[in-house]
């Protein structure tokens, strides 16, 4: 996912565009660029790395005068995050520049056609075909050339286009990717979302798919795909800039919880092509994989609990022992690690000091490192031998949610990929597992649709002194993260216990009314944990059970039941964690906690 923004008016565009990019940074920030038209000459500045780097490069836009411009912040999909692959892209004759959010699915054939017609490509992106198509179709009519070019495109695109022959105009086109127009006074804007506009105007026009807009300082004209003008009515944005960044949600955490279907899809979809898992960034050969005797997963906080959940899938499918270790512990233990060890490092920020230190320690012992991180170009990403980006979009809330589920989804993907590469999966089983992975985003979405009771449930638990979370196997992994979420944002004491462990001491703590969250979602062992429900109920506990839809027995045992859709038991944790995130959120909200910035916590602990 990328962010685009455009401006045309009677003041310099560059500073406005850079501010807009900062507001879109949550959409991605592995590279950024800006193009400005100054008296009929287009100049471009673009760079890999954060938007801040582009601001420094252009001295806050001062080095790029001009009253019309387009800009882009990128999450790399086609082509690594490099200066050359950054947008905007320029036509061979320098007359056009384009920024794009989306994926052009037929770009390879278009690229071949254009190269056959003598157009020179500079980047590995899909986007570059667009700017050369426009040049190829241009006969003096800017809008017509853009319309002809976009009629050749298959896929999704929100486009911004500059033409040096028409310096007081920018064109925006929408197909399947978000694009909004901002109406100013003597100036007009386009952007991927309202966040980039609301500081300048709250009067907006929403483009529909297939529509093209011509923007000048005084006018916005919208056309349909036949070139017929389309009358549009302006809307008024009611959000302030802060709310707009939250997309209208009260807290970033809730926004990020609700984004998880899209985030998990963004993590998985580009890596499943024509029913094959493609991990281009993980270049270990099957022969090298066969040489791996042990996998060690290391991380901190929720990332560590994602590792605890992913361990089950990797061990079951790849038949390789997996040792999950807290980074702060691993770095001071005598790690039994050598060149036959694959170290998997999980980190949303890619900057956690303990994780970096543990990673360096293991690398010095000969381990190869696969990093699963969210922030492109982060320290861990740079140090690793292989990096799989989570593509979750920036995560603002300190307590991670979409970071956890995208990390875990990629661990599942890796497990299936490695098992197939090791020849341990039949084609039928391989395809079944891929189908289960592809279904995860909609199953996460179904959890939202199935659980309107969570806000009410929260008021039953928000005054508890402590809450026990119990489960077995993949349910236990979910219990670990569920308990941490509750502690992190509601400050209630919560502990996760392996359900089978209760009878060995912990059950002594179960008194009348003691809340217990019992996770019975792993269909292979749910019955065992349901027996534990009876044990704690017999001692007066108040039980909230999580179960897969259709489990009616649990209704007779627990005080409350939250149902979730079923999936392969190996992948169940990434679905069952959702109601636990929401339970913690609503309990914290009930208690008036600072949900996005919990006390004493930091989004990334970059010190030991
Ligand atoms: C903590 C965060 O500081 O660090 C957690 O509050 C996170 O949400 C943990 O899981 C690890 O951070 P990272 O960036 O390495 O995943």
PDB file of C-alpha atoms in Angstrom, residues 113-397:
ATOM      1  CA  UNK A 113       5.308  -3.849 -25.777  1.00  0.00           C
ATOM      2  CA  UNK A 114       6.758  -0.505 -24.719  1.00  0.00           C
ATOM      3  CA  UNK A 115      10.348  -1.734 -24.792  1.00  0.00           C
ATOM      4  CA  UNK A 116       9.613  -3.093 -28.261  1.00  0.00           C
ATOM      5  CA  UNK A 117       8.532   0.439 -29.171  1.00  0.00           C
ATOM      6  CA  UNK A 118      11.844   1.806 -27.933  1.00  0.00           C
ATOM      7  CA  UNK A 119      10.857   3.093 -24.510  1.00  0.00           C
ATOM      8  CA  UNK A 120      13.686   2.788 -21.982  1.00  0.00           C
ATOM      9  CA  UNK A 121      12.843   1.546 -18.471  1.00  0.00           C
ATOM     10  CA  UNK A 122      14.859   2.698 -15.486  1.00  0.00           C
ATOM     11  CA  UNK A 123      13.096   0.825 -12.656  1.00  0.00           C
ATOM     12  CA  UNK A 124      11.773  -2.631 -11.785  1.00  0.00           C
ATOM     13  CA  UNK A 125       8.376  -1.249 -10.877  1.00  0.00           C
ATOM     14  CA  UNK A 126       5.011  -2.011 -12.447  1.00  0.00           C
ATOM     15  CA  UNK A 127       4.199   1.716 -12.283  1.00  0.00           C
ATOM     16  CA  UNK A 128       6.720   2.815 -14.889  1.00  0.00           C
ATOM     17  CA  UNK A 129       4.655   1.310 -17.715  1.00  0.00           C
ATOM     18  CA  UNK A 130       2.004   3.952 -17.045  1.00  0.00           C
ATOM     19  CA  UNK A 131       4.163   6.987 -17.707  1.00  0.00           C
ATOM     20  CA  UNK A 132       5.519   5.477 -20.950  1.00  0.00           C
ATOM     21  CA  UNK A 133       2.014   4.600 -22.133  1.00  0.00           C
ATOM     22  CA  UNK A 134       0.942   8.205 -21.603  1.00  0.00           C
ATOM     23  CA  UNK A 135       3.934   9.422 -23.603  1.00  0.00           C
ATOM     24  CA  UNK A 136       3.175   6.909 -26.328  1.00  0.00           C
ATOM     25  CA  UNK A 137      -0.454   8.073 -26.664  1.00  0.00           C
ATOM     26  CA  UNK A 138       0.234  11.795 -26.300  1.00  0.00           C
ATOM     27  CA  UNK A 139      -0.676  13.886 -29.354  1.00  0.00           C
ATOM     28  CA  UNK A 140      -1.063  17.212 -27.590  1.00  0.00           C
ATOM     29  CA  UNK A 141      -4.130  16.301 -25.528  1.00  0.00           C
ATOM     30  CA  UNK A 142      -3.041  15.547 -21.920  1.00  0.00           C
ATOM     31  CA  UNK A 143      -6.376  14.164 -20.685  1.00  0.00           C
ATOM     32  CA  UNK A 144      -6.912  12.004 -23.770  1.00  0.00           C
ATOM     33  CA  UNK A 145      -3.430  10.486 -23.473  1.00  0.00           C
ATOM     34  CA  UNK A 146      -4.046   9.583 -19.815  1.00  0.00           C
ATOM     35  CA  UNK A 147      -7.428   8.058 -20.668  1.00  0.00           C
ATOM     36  CA  UNK A 148      -5.966   5.945 -23.479  1.00  0.00           C
ATOM     37  CA  UNK A 149      -3.113   4.810 -21.232  1.00  0.00           C
ATOM     38  CA  UNK A 150      -5.368   3.824 -18.332  1.00  0.00           C
ATOM     39  CA  UNK A 151      -7.688   1.951 -20.692  1.00  0.00           C
ATOM     40  CA  UNK A 152      -4.758  -0.475 -21.210  1.00  0.00           C
ATOM     41  CA  UNK A 153      -4.213  -1.107 -17.498  1.00  0.00           C
ATOM     42  CA  UNK A 154      -5.487  -4.138 -15.562  1.00  0.00           C
ATOM     43  CA  UNK A 155      -5.332  -4.068 -11.788  1.00  0.00           C
ATOM     44  CA  UNK A 156      -5.673  -1.322  -9.218  1.00  0.00           C
ATOM     45  CA  UNK A 157      -4.455   2.236  -9.446  1.00  0.00           C
ATOM     46  CA  UNK A 158      -4.825   5.662  -7.944  1.00  0.00           C
ATOM     47  CA  UNK A 159      -2.749   7.891 -10.194  1.00  0.00           C
ATOM     48  CA  UNK A 160      -1.424  11.431 -10.131  1.00  0.00           C
ATOM     49  CA  UNK A 161       0.003  12.821 -13.378  1.00  0.00           C
ATOM     50  CA  UNK A 162       1.948  15.977 -14.295  1.00  0.00           C
ATOM     51  CA  UNK A 163       2.437  17.237 -17.881  1.00  0.00           C
ATOM     52  CA  UNK A 164       5.030  19.948 -18.559  1.00  0.00           C
ATOM     53  CA  UNK A 165       2.972  21.212 -21.550  1.00  0.00           C
ATOM     54  CA  UNK A 166       0.152  22.099 -19.124  1.00  0.00           C
ATOM     55  CA  UNK A 167       1.927  23.435 -16.018  1.00  0.00           C
ATOM     56  CA  UNK A 168      -1.187  24.735 -14.256  1.00  0.00           C
ATOM     57  CA  UNK A 169      -2.927  21.361 -14.245  1.00  0.00           C
ATOM     58  CA  UNK A 170      -2.665  17.950 -12.573  1.00  0.00           C
ATOM     59  CA  UNK A 171      -4.702  14.858 -13.415  1.00  0.00           C
ATOM     60  CA  UNK A 172      -5.905  12.176 -10.968  1.00  0.00           C
ATOM     61  CA  UNK A 173      -7.381   8.792 -11.920  1.00  0.00           C
ATOM     62  CA  UNK A 174      -9.037   6.197  -9.671  1.00  0.00           C
ATOM     63  CA  UNK A 175      -9.468   2.465 -10.181  1.00  0.00           C
ATOM     64  CA  UNK A 176      -9.836   0.232  -7.059  1.00  0.00           C
ATOM     65  CA  UNK A 177      -7.340   2.223  -4.964  1.00  0.00           C
ATOM     66  CA  UNK A 178      -8.542   5.061  -2.747  1.00  0.00           C
ATOM     67  CA  UNK A 179      -8.359   8.647  -4.084  1.00  0.00           C
ATOM     68  CA  UNK A 180      -9.970  11.809  -2.716  1.00  0.00           C
ATOM     69  CA  UNK A 181      -9.989  15.376  -4.102  1.00  0.00           C
ATOM     70  CA  UNK A 182      -9.631  18.421  -1.839  1.00  0.00           C
ATOM     71  CA  UNK A 183     -11.315  21.704  -2.796  1.00  0.00           C
ATOM     72  CA  UNK A 184      -9.365  24.783  -1.735  1.00  0.00           C
ATOM     73  CA  UNK A 185      -9.648  28.496  -2.478  1.00  0.00           C
ATOM     74  CA  UNK A 186      -7.536  29.144  -5.552  1.00  0.00           C
ATOM     75  CA  UNK A 187      -5.940  25.728  -5.065  1.00  0.00           C
ATOM     76  CA  UNK A 188      -6.944  22.086  -5.311  1.00  0.00           C
ATOM     77  CA  UNK A 189      -5.594  18.762  -4.061  1.00  0.00           C
ATOM     78  CA  UNK A 190      -5.773  14.984  -4.460  1.00  0.00           C
ATOM     79  CA  UNK A 191      -4.662  12.349  -1.929  1.00  0.00           C
ATOM     80  CA  UNK A 192      -4.956   8.687  -1.001  1.00  0.00           C
ATOM     81  CA  UNK A 193      -6.947   9.623   2.050  1.00  0.00           C
ATOM     82  CA  UNK A 194      -8.376  12.603   3.803  1.00  0.00           C
ATOM     83  CA  UNK A 195      -5.543  12.636   6.338  1.00  0.00           C
ATOM     84  CA  UNK A 196      -3.301  14.453   3.837  1.00  0.00           C
ATOM     85  CA  UNK A 197      -5.949  17.061   2.984  1.00  0.00           C
ATOM     86  CA  UNK A 198      -7.745  17.997   6.166  1.00  0.00           C
ATOM     87  CA  UNK A 199      -5.037  20.450   7.274  1.00  0.00           C
ATOM     88  CA  UNK A 200      -5.810  22.560   4.138  1.00  0.00           C
ATOM     89  CA  UNK A 201      -9.462  21.892   3.407  1.00  0.00           C
ATOM     90  CA  UNK A 202     -12.401  19.877   4.684  1.00  0.00           C
ATOM     91  CA  UNK A 203     -14.327  20.156   1.423  1.00  0.00           C
ATOM     92  CA  UNK A 204     -13.710  16.995  -0.521  1.00  0.00           C
ATOM     93  CA  UNK A 205     -14.906  15.080  -3.570  1.00  0.00           C
ATOM     94  CA  UNK A 206     -14.819  11.289  -3.619  1.00  0.00           C
ATOM     95  CA  UNK A 207     -13.852   9.809  -6.984  1.00  0.00           C
ATOM     96  CA  UNK A 208     -15.458   6.570  -8.108  1.00  0.00           C
ATOM     97  CA  UNK A 209     -13.647   3.796  -9.938  1.00  0.00           C
ATOM     98  CA  UNK A 210     -13.083   4.642 -13.598  1.00  0.00           C
ATOM     99  CA  UNK A 211     -13.240   8.397 -13.045  1.00  0.00           C
ATOM    100  CA  UNK A 212     -10.577  10.938 -14.045  1.00  0.00           C
ATOM    101  CA  UNK A 213     -10.259  14.430 -12.544  1.00  0.00           C
ATOM    102  CA  UNK A 214      -8.580  17.477 -14.059  1.00  0.00           C
ATOM    103  CA  UNK A 215      -7.468  19.887 -11.341  1.00  0.00           C
ATOM    104  CA  UNK A 216      -6.454  23.527 -11.905  1.00  0.00           C
ATOM    105  CA  UNK A 217      -6.134  26.242  -9.235  1.00  0.00           C
ATOM    106  CA  UNK A 218      -9.709  27.393  -9.915  1.00  0.00           C
ATOM    107  CA  UNK A 219     -11.492  24.223 -11.070  1.00  0.00           C
ATOM    108  CA  UNK A 220     -11.961  20.505 -10.645  1.00  0.00           C
ATOM    109  CA  UNK A 221     -13.622  18.690 -13.542  1.00  0.00           C
ATOM    110  CA  UNK A 222     -14.440  14.993 -13.216  1.00  0.00           C
ATOM    111  CA  UNK A 223     -14.959  12.728 -16.255  1.00  0.00           C
ATOM    112  CA  UNK A 224     -16.167   9.167 -16.577  1.00  0.00           C
ATOM    113  CA  UNK A 225     -14.288   6.571 -18.641  1.00  0.00           C
ATOM    114  CA  UNK A 226     -15.978   7.814 -21.837  1.00  0.00           C
ATOM    115  CA  UNK A 227     -14.724  11.360 -21.251  1.00  0.00           C
ATOM    116  CA  UNK A 228     -18.169  12.651 -20.301  1.00  0.00           C
ATOM    117  CA  UNK A 229     -18.144  15.227 -17.480  1.00  0.00           C
ATOM    118  CA  UNK A 230     -19.630  13.858 -14.232  1.00  0.00           C
ATOM    119  CA  UNK A 231     -21.324  16.315 -11.843  1.00  0.00           C
ATOM    120  CA  UNK A 232     -20.005  15.900  -8.282  1.00  0.00           C
ATOM    121  CA  UNK A 233     -21.257  17.220  -4.947  1.00  0.00           C
ATOM    122  CA  UNK A 234     -18.665  18.208  -2.358  1.00  0.00           C
ATOM    123  CA  UNK A 235     -18.674  16.552   1.063  1.00  0.00           C
ATOM    124  CA  UNK A 236     -17.567  18.137   4.325  1.00  0.00           C
ATOM    125  CA  UNK A 237     -15.012  16.236   6.407  1.00  0.00           C
ATOM    126  CA  UNK A 238     -16.083  16.359  10.053  1.00  0.00           C
ATOM    127  CA  UNK A 239     -12.856  14.936  11.473  1.00  0.00           C
ATOM    128  CA  UNK A 240     -10.014  16.993  12.850  1.00  0.00           C
ATOM    129  CA  UNK A 241      -6.530  16.085  11.719  1.00  0.00           C
ATOM    130  CA  UNK A 242      -5.965  13.849  14.743  1.00  0.00           C
ATOM    131  CA  UNK A 243      -9.177  11.892  14.201  1.00  0.00           C
ATOM    132  CA  UNK A 244      -8.498  11.700  10.502  1.00  0.00           C
ATOM    133  CA  UNK A 245      -5.231   9.984  11.219  1.00  0.00           C
ATOM    134  CA  UNK A 246      -7.224   7.488  13.249  1.00  0.00           C
ATOM    135  CA  UNK A 247      -9.570   7.061  10.312  1.00  0.00           C
ATOM    136  CA  UNK A 248     -12.439   8.102  12.538  1.00  0.00           C
ATOM    137  CA  UNK A 249     -11.690   5.530  15.259  1.00  0.00           C
ATOM    138  CA  UNK A 250     -11.414   6.705  18.860  1.00  0.00           C
ATOM    139  CA  UNK A 251      -8.022   5.043  19.286  1.00  0.00           C
ATOM    140  CA  UNK A 252      -5.256   3.943  16.953  1.00  0.00           C
ATOM    141  CA  UNK A 253      -5.396   0.534  18.653  1.00  0.00           C
ATOM    142  CA  UNK A 254      -8.995  -0.048  17.600  1.00  0.00           C
ATOM    143  CA  UNK A 255      -8.201   1.152  14.069  1.00  0.00           C
ATOM    144  CA  UNK A 256      -5.295  -1.260  13.901  1.00  0.00           C
ATOM    145  CA  UNK A 257      -7.374  -4.134  15.312  1.00  0.00           C
ATOM    146  CA  UNK A 258      -9.959  -3.493  12.615  1.00  0.00           C
ATOM    147  CA  UNK A 259      -7.255  -3.218   9.923  1.00  0.00           C
ATOM    148  CA  UNK A 260      -6.093  -6.784  10.524  1.00  0.00           C
ATOM    149  CA  UNK A 261      -8.035  -8.445   7.684  1.00  0.00           C
ATOM    150  CA  UNK A 262      -6.350  -6.034   5.266  1.00  0.00           C
ATOM    151  CA  UNK A 263      -2.965  -6.248   6.988  1.00  0.00           C
ATOM    152  CA  UNK A 264      -2.909 -10.071   7.005  1.00  0.00           C
ATOM    153  CA  UNK A 265      -4.003 -10.027   3.364  1.00  0.00           C
ATOM    154  CA  UNK A 266      -1.198  -7.582   2.528  1.00  0.00           C
ATOM    155  CA  UNK A 267       1.287  -9.886   4.285  1.00  0.00           C
ATOM    156  CA  UNK A 268       0.124 -13.039   2.500  1.00  0.00           C
ATOM    157  CA  UNK A 269      -1.319 -12.162  -0.908  1.00  0.00           C
ATOM    158  CA  UNK A 270       1.821 -10.882  -2.688  1.00  0.00           C
ATOM    159  CA  UNK A 271       3.549 -14.094  -1.582  1.00  0.00           C
ATOM    160  CA  UNK A 272       0.959 -16.503  -2.964  1.00  0.00           C
ATOM    161  CA  UNK A 273       1.054 -16.426  -6.764  1.00  0.00           C
ATOM    162  CA  UNK A 274      -0.744 -18.946  -8.964  1.00  0.00           C
ATOM    163  CA  UNK A 275      -1.234 -21.228  -5.937  1.00  0.00           C
ATOM    164  CA  UNK A 276       2.464 -21.331  -5.121  1.00  0.00           C
ATOM    165  CA  UNK A 277       4.092 -19.673  -2.089  1.00  0.00           C
ATOM    166  CA  UNK A 278       6.848 -17.374  -3.342  1.00  0.00           C
ATOM    167  CA  UNK A 279       9.272 -16.135  -0.679  1.00  0.00           C
ATOM    168  CA  UNK A 280      11.689 -14.398  -3.076  1.00  0.00           C
ATOM    169  CA  UNK A 281      13.362 -12.609  -0.183  1.00  0.00           C
ATOM    170  CA  UNK A 282      14.170 -15.960   1.526  1.00  0.00           C
ATOM    171  CA  UNK A 283      16.873 -17.319  -0.757  1.00  0.00           C
ATOM    172  CA  UNK A 284      17.769 -20.462   1.232  1.00  0.00           C
ATOM    173  CA  UNK A 285      17.750 -23.421  -1.175  1.00  0.00           C
ATOM    174  CA  UNK A 286      15.973 -26.708  -0.351  1.00  0.00           C
ATOM    175  CA  UNK A 287      19.423 -28.233   0.082  1.00  0.00           C
ATOM    176  CA  UNK A 288      20.381 -25.551   2.604  1.00  0.00           C
ATOM    177  CA  UNK A 289      17.010 -25.993   4.339  1.00  0.00           C
ATOM    178  CA  UNK A 290      17.700 -29.708   4.675  1.00  0.00           C
ATOM    179  CA  UNK A 291      20.917 -28.724   6.457  1.00  0.00           C
ATOM    180  CA  UNK A 292      19.000 -26.892   9.169  1.00  0.00           C
ATOM    181  CA  UNK A 293      19.021 -28.968  12.350  1.00  0.00           C
ATOM    182  CA  UNK A 294      17.244 -26.481  14.602  1.00  0.00           C
ATOM    183  CA  UNK A 295      15.242 -23.285  14.328  1.00  0.00           C
ATOM    184  CA  UNK A 296      15.478 -20.717  17.069  1.00  0.00           C
ATOM    185  CA  UNK A 297      12.869 -17.967  17.181  1.00  0.00           C
ATOM    186  CA  UNK A 298      13.789 -14.937  19.237  1.00  0.00           C
ATOM    187  CA  UNK A 299      11.892 -11.726  19.987  1.00  0.00           C
ATOM    188  CA  UNK A 300      10.426  -9.620  22.787  1.00  0.00           C
ATOM    189  CA  UNK A 301       6.917  -8.934  24.039  1.00  0.00           C
ATOM    190  CA  UNK A 302       4.088  -9.835  21.721  1.00  0.00           C
ATOM    191  CA  UNK A 303       6.569 -10.732  18.998  1.00  0.00           C
ATOM    192  CA  UNK A 304       7.864 -13.461  21.305  1.00  0.00           C
ATOM    193  CA  UNK A 305       4.326 -14.757  21.773  1.00  0.00           C
ATOM    194  CA  UNK A 306       3.844 -14.771  18.008  1.00  0.00           C
ATOM    195  CA  UNK A 307       6.889 -17.022  17.904  1.00  0.00           C
ATOM    196  CA  UNK A 308       5.345 -19.301  20.539  1.00  0.00           C
ATOM    197  CA  UNK A 309       2.296 -19.675  18.306  1.00  0.00           C
ATOM    198  CA  UNK A 310       4.227 -20.134  15.068  1.00  0.00           C
ATOM    199  CA  UNK A 311       6.389 -22.881  16.604  1.00  0.00           C
ATOM    200  CA  UNK A 312       3.528 -25.408  16.399  1.00  0.00           C
ATOM    201  CA  UNK A 313       3.063 -24.998  12.662  1.00  0.00           C
ATOM    202  CA  UNK A 314       6.789 -25.127  11.845  1.00  0.00           C
ATOM    203  CA  UNK A 315       7.449 -28.217  13.978  1.00  0.00           C
ATOM    204  CA  UNK A 316       4.355 -30.063  12.738  1.00  0.00           C
ATOM    205  CA  UNK A 317       4.917 -29.330   9.053  1.00  0.00           C
ATOM    206  CA  UNK A 318       8.712 -29.138   8.758  1.00  0.00           C
ATOM    207  CA  UNK A 319       9.729 -31.752  11.348  1.00  0.00           C
ATOM    208  CA  UNK A 320      12.441 -29.351  12.576  1.00  0.00           C
ATOM    209  CA  UNK A 321      12.745 -28.638  16.322  1.00  0.00           C
ATOM    210  CA  UNK A 322      11.867 -25.029  17.148  1.00  0.00           C
ATOM    211  CA  UNK A 323      13.179 -23.340  20.271  1.00  0.00           C
ATOM    212  CA  UNK A 324      11.439 -20.024  21.072  1.00  0.00           C
ATOM    213  CA  UNK A 325      13.531 -17.805  23.315  1.00  0.00           C
ATOM    214  CA  UNK A 326      13.089 -14.353  24.804  1.00  0.00           C
ATOM    215  CA  UNK A 327      15.790 -12.200  23.239  1.00  0.00           C
ATOM    216  CA  UNK A 328      16.718 -10.716  26.617  1.00  0.00           C
ATOM    217  CA  UNK A 329      17.369 -14.251  27.885  1.00  0.00           C
ATOM    218  CA  UNK A 330      18.961 -15.697  24.767  1.00  0.00           C
ATOM    219  CA  UNK A 331      21.647 -13.063  24.678  1.00  0.00           C
ATOM    220  CA  UNK A 332      22.882 -14.085  28.160  1.00  0.00           C
ATOM    221  CA  UNK A 333      22.432 -17.830  27.935  1.00  0.00           C
ATOM    222  CA  UNK A 334      24.953 -20.177  26.338  1.00  0.00           C
ATOM    223  CA  UNK A 335      23.014 -20.482  23.105  1.00  0.00           C
ATOM    224  CA  UNK A 336      23.565 -23.892  21.489  1.00  0.00           C
ATOM    225  CA  UNK A 337      23.694 -22.357  18.046  1.00  0.00           C
ATOM    226  CA  UNK A 338      25.886 -22.985  15.025  1.00  0.00           C
ATOM    227  CA  UNK A 339      25.745 -22.846  11.221  1.00  0.00           C
ATOM    228  CA  UNK A 340      23.067 -25.565  11.215  1.00  0.00           C
ATOM    229  CA  UNK A 341      20.737 -23.209  13.075  1.00  0.00           C
ATOM    230  CA  UNK A 342      18.241 -20.926  11.391  1.00  0.00           C
ATOM    231  CA  UNK A 343      17.463 -17.959  13.614  1.00  0.00           C
ATOM    232  CA  UNK A 344      14.076 -16.331  12.973  1.00  0.00           C
ATOM    233  CA  UNK A 345      13.887 -12.830  14.422  1.00  0.00           C
ATOM    234  CA  UNK A 346      10.470 -11.211  14.913  1.00  0.00           C
ATOM    235  CA  UNK A 347      10.200  -7.477  15.409  1.00  0.00           C
ATOM    236  CA  UNK A 348       7.581  -4.919  14.369  1.00  0.00           C
ATOM    237  CA  UNK A 349       9.937  -1.958  14.760  1.00  0.00           C
ATOM    238  CA  UNK A 350      13.130  -3.733  13.786  1.00  0.00           C
ATOM    239  CA  UNK A 351      14.886  -1.613  16.450  1.00  0.00           C
ATOM    240  CA  UNK A 352      14.366  -3.495  19.762  1.00  0.00           C
ATOM    241  CA  UNK A 353      17.740  -3.489  21.496  1.00  0.00           C
ATOM    242  CA  UNK A 354      17.455  -6.905  23.140  1.00  0.00           C
ATOM    243  CA  UNK A 355      16.424  -8.509  19.889  1.00  0.00           C
ATOM    244  CA  UNK A 356      19.259  -6.871  17.966  1.00  0.00           C
ATOM    245  CA  UNK A 357      21.784  -7.990  20.562  1.00  0.00           C
ATOM    246  CA  UNK A 358      20.497 -11.580  20.574  1.00  0.00           C
ATOM    247  CA  UNK A 359      20.567 -11.593  16.789  1.00  0.00           C
ATOM    248  CA  UNK A 360      24.184 -10.424  16.665  1.00  0.00           C
ATOM    249  CA  UNK A 361      25.185 -13.030  19.261  1.00  0.00           C
ATOM    250  CA  UNK A 362      23.623 -15.823  17.197  1.00  0.00           C
ATOM    251  CA  UNK A 363      25.123 -14.532  13.961  1.00  0.00           C
ATOM    252  CA  UNK A 364      28.555 -14.569  15.575  1.00  0.00           C
ATOM    253  CA  UNK A 365      27.948 -18.259  16.313  1.00  0.00           C
ATOM    254  CA  UNK A 366      27.255 -18.951  12.649  1.00  0.00           C
ATOM    255  CA  UNK A 367      23.439 -18.912  12.491  1.00  0.00           C
ATOM    256  CA  UNK A 368      21.723 -17.678   9.340  1.00  0.00           C
ATOM    257  CA  UNK A 369      19.034 -15.096  10.163  1.00  0.00           C
ATOM    258  CA  UNK A 370      15.551 -14.680   8.735  1.00  0.00           C
ATOM    259  CA  UNK A 371      13.965 -11.441   9.987  1.00  0.00           C
ATOM    260  CA  UNK A 372      10.223 -10.834   9.931  1.00  0.00           C
ATOM    261  CA  UNK A 373       9.856  -7.084  10.485  1.00  0.00           C
ATOM    262  CA  UNK A 374       7.451  -4.289   9.646  1.00  0.00           C
ATOM    263  CA  UNK A 375       9.637  -1.206   9.299  1.00  0.00           C
ATOM    264  CA  UNK A 376      11.490  -1.250   6.007  1.00  0.00           C
ATOM    265  CA  UNK A 377      15.163  -0.446   6.257  1.00  0.00           C
ATOM    266  CA  UNK A 378      15.192  -0.953  10.058  1.00  0.00           C
ATOM    267  CA  UNK A 379      18.330  -2.143  11.830  1.00  0.00           C
ATOM    268  CA  UNK A 380      17.184  -5.760  12.093  1.00  0.00           C
ATOM    269  CA  UNK A 381      16.151  -5.779   8.432  1.00  0.00           C
ATOM    270  CA  UNK A 382      19.609  -4.531   7.457  1.00  0.00           C
ATOM    271  CA  UNK A 383      21.483  -7.021   9.672  1.00  0.00           C
ATOM    272  CA  UNK A 384      19.504 -10.100   8.618  1.00  0.00           C
ATOM    273  CA  UNK A 385      20.523 -12.514   5.882  1.00  0.00           C
ATOM    274  CA  UNK A 386      16.910 -12.661   4.696  1.00  0.00           C
ATOM    275  CA  UNK A 387      14.018 -10.291   5.471  1.00  0.00           C
ATOM    276  CA  UNK A 388      10.295 -10.868   5.039  1.00  0.00           C
ATOM    277  CA  UNK A 389       8.462  -7.576   5.527  1.00  0.00           C
ATOM    278  CA  UNK A 390       5.092  -7.735   7.252  1.00  0.00           C
ATOM    279  CA  UNK A 391       3.602  -4.958   5.077  1.00  0.00           C
ATOM    280  CA  UNK A 392       1.173  -4.188   7.925  1.00  0.00           C
ATOM    281  CA  UNK A 393       1.525  -0.428   7.452  1.00  0.00           C
ATOM    282  CA  UNK A 394       2.933   1.636  10.317  1.00  0.00           C
ATOM    283  CA  UNK A 395       1.564   0.621  13.715  1.00  0.00           C
ATOM    284  CA  UNK A 396       0.989   3.631  15.979  1.00  0.00           C
ATOM    285  CA  UNK A 397      -0.579   2.114  19.117  1.00  0.00           C
TER     286      UNK A 397
END
